[in-house]
C-alpha positions as semicolon CSV with decimal commas, in nm:
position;residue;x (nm);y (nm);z (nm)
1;X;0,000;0,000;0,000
2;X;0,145;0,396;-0,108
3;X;0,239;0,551;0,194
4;X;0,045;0,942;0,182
5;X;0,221;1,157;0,400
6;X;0,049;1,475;0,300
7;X;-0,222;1,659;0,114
8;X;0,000;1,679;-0,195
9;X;0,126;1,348;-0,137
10;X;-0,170;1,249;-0,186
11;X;-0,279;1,446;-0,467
12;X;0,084;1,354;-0,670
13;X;-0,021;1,009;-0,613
14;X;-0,347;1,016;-0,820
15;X;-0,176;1,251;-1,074
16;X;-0,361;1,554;-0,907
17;X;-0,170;1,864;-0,845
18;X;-0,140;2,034;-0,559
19;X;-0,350;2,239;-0,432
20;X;-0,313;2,641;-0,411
21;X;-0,337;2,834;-0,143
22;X;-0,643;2,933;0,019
23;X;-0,820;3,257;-0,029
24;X;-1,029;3,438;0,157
25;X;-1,377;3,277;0,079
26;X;-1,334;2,950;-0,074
27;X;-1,527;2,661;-0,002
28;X;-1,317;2,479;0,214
29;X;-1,133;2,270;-0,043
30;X;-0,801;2,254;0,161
31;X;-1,001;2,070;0,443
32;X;-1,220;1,859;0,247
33;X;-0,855;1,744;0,090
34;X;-0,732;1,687;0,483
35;X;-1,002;1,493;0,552
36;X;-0,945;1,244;0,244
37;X;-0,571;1,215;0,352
38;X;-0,692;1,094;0,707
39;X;-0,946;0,828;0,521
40;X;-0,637;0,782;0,312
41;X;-0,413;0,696;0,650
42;X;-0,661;0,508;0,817
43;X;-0,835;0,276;0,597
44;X;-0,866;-0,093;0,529
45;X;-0,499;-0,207;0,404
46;X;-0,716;-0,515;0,271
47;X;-0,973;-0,261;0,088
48;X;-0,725;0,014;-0,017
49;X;-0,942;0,339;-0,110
50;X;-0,905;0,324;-0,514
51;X;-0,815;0,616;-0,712
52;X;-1,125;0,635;-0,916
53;X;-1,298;0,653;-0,560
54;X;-1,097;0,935;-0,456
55;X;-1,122;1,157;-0,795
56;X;-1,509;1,065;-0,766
57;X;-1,523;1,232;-0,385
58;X;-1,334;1,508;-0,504
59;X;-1,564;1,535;-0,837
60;X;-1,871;1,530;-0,646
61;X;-1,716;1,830;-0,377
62;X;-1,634;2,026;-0,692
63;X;-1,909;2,004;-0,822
64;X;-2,134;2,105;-0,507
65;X;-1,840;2,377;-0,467
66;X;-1,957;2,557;-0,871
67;X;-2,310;2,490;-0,781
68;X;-2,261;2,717;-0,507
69;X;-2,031;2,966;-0,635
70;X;-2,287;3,028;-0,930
71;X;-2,591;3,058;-0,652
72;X;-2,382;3,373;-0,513
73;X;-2,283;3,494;-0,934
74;X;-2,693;3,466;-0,962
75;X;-2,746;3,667;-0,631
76;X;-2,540;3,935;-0,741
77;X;-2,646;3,937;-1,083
78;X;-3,029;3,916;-0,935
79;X;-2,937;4,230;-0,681
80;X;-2,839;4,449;-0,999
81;X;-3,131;4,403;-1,185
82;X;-3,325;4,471;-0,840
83;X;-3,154;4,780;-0,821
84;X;-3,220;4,919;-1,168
85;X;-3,602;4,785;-1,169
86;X;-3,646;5,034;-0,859
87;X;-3,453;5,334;-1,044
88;X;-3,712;5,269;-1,361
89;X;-4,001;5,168;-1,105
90;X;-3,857;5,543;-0,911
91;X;-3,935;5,766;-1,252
92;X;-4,308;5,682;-1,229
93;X;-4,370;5,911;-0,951
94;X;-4,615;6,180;-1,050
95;X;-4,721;5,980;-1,380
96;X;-5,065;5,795;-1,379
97;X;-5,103;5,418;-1,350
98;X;-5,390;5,197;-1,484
99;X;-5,456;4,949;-1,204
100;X;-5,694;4,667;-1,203
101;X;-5,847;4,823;-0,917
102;X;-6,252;4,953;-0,894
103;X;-6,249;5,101;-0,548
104;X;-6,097;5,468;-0,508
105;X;-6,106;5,721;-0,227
106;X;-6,199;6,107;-0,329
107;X;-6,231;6,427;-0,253
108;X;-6,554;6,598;-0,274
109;X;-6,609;6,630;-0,701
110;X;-6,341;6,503;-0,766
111;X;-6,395;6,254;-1,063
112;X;-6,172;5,963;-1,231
113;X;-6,141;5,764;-1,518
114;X;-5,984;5,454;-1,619
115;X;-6,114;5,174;-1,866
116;X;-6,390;4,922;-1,896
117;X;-6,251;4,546;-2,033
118;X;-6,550;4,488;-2,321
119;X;-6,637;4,124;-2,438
120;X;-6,796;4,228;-2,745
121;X;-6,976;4,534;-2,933
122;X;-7,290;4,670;-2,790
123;X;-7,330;4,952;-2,492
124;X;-7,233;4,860;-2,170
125;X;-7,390;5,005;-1,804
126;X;-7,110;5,186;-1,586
127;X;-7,254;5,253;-1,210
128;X;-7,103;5,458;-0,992
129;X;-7,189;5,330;-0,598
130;X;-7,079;5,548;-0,271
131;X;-6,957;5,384;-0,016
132;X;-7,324;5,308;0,125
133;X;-7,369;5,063;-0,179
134;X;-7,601;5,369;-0,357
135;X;-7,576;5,454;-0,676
136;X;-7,460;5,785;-0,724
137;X;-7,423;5,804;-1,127
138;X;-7,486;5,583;-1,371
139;X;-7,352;5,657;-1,738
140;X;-7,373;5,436;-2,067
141;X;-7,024;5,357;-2,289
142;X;-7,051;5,197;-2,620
143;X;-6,816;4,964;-2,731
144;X;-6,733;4,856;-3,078
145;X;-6,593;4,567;-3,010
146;X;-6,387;4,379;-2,725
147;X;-6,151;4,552;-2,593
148;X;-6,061;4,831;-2,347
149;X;-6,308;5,071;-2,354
150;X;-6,212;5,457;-2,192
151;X;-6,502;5,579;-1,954
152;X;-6,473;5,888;-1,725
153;X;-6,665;6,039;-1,377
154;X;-6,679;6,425;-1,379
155;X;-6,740;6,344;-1,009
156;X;-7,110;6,485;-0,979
157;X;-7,424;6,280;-0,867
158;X;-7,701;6,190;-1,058
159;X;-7,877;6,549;-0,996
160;X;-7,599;6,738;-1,071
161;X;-7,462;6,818;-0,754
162;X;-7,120;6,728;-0,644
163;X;-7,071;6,392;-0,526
164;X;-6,920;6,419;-0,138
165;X;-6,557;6,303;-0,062
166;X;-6,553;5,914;0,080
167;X;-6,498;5,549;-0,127
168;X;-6,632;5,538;-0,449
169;X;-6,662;5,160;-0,658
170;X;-6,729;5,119;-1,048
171;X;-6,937;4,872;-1,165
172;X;-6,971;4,779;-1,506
173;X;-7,163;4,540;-1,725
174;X;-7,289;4,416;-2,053
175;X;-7,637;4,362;-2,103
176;X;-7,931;4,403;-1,869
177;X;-8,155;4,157;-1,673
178;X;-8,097;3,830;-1,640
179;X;-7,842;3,836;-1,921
180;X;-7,614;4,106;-1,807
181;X;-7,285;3,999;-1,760
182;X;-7,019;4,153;-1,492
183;X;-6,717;4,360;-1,657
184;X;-6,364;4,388;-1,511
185;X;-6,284;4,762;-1,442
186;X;-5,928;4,960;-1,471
187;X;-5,899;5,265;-1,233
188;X;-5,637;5,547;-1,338
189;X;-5,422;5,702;-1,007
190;X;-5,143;5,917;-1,000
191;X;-4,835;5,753;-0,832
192;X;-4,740;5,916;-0,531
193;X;-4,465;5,705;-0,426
194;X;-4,266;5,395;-0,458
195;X;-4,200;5,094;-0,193
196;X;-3,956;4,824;-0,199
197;X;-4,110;4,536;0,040
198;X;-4,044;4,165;0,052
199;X;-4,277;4,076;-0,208
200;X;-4,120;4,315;-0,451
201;X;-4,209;4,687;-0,600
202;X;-4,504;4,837;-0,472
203;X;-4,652;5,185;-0,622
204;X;-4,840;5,364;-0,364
205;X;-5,109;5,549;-0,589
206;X;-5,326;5,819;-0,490
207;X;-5,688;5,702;-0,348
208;X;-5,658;5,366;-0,457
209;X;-5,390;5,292;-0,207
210;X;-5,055;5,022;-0,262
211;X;-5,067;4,794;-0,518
212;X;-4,746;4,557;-0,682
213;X;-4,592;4,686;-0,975
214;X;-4,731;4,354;-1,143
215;X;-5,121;4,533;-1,096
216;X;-5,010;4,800;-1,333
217;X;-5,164;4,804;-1,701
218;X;-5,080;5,098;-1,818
219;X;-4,881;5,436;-1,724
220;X;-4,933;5,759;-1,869
């Protein structure tokens, strides 16, 4: 049986060479090599440790050693992009998102607009319900087709007078009766401010609260 006196002993004898010295940060190849010197020393002299058994530990520790290295060359590269998603996500402040939102807080006549998702051609019913679950304006929008269709609120009530400030929701729909069928709605907001939270970018828009970057459909 070869006689291993030390790591590059060791390493000469299965045609490795030695190894360098560690840097700050490595994986801890030096002591994995230590390690298979002592289970070089001390095993069975009637079941010597092959070479092909040795070069397949040392594979397999490589290996796990690049699989690592690239998880931190991901986090970094992850961290940039982070970084210059929030500088893009920071330029929207003062512009106006489309949300898929219905619900909106406003001062007294104040209006809004946004967009109605059509299914087909024909008109389509847009309510406008207070808080209370009353219907404070109701207003008819054609569509040509399916599609986004533009509506806006002037913010003023059914008899004219200006709606007061509180939670307004927007309810739209195709067809009447029996047959009418529930619309999603788009609210426009200005955004007030961005927030970087665990979940990702949030845009803090004005009356319609925080949403994720993900809600928006549409700036400008």
């Amino acid at each position: 049986m070869t006689t291993i006196t030390n790591n590059s002993d060791a390493l000469t004898s299965l045609g490795l060479a030695a190894p360098q010295k560690k840097r700050s940060g490595d994986m801890g190849q030096a002591d994995f090599l230590r390690l298979m010197t002592e289970q070089l020393k001390n095993q069975d002299p009637l079941k010597p440790l092959e070479g092909s058994q040795f070069l397949g530990q040392l594979a397999q520790f490589s290996t796990v050693q690049g699989i690592e290295n690239m998880q931190k060359s991901l986090g970094a590269v992850a961290s940039v992009m982070e970084s210059d998603q929030t500088l893009r996500a920071a330029a929207l402040v003062g512009h106006d998102a489309l949300v898929d939102a219905s619900t909106v807080s406003l001062q007294a006549g104040a209006g809004m607009r946004g967009e109605i998702v059509a299914q087909g051609a024909g008109p389509m019913q847009v309510d406008i319900v207070d808080a209370g679950g009353q219907v404070v304006q109701r207003m008819t929008v054609n569509s040509t087709g399916a599609g986004n269709v533009p509506f806006a609120w002037d913010g003023r009530a059914a008899n004219g007078n200006a709606a007061p400030a509180g939670r307004y929701t927007v309810r739209a729909a195709a067809g009447s009766g029996a047959d009418a069928e529930a619309l999603d709605v788009r609210v426009a907001a200005r955004v007030d401010s961005v927030s970087i939270e665990a979940t990702g970018l949030v845009l803090n828009l004005n009356g319609l609260g925080s949403h994720p970057l993900s809600a928006v459909r549409r700036i400008g």
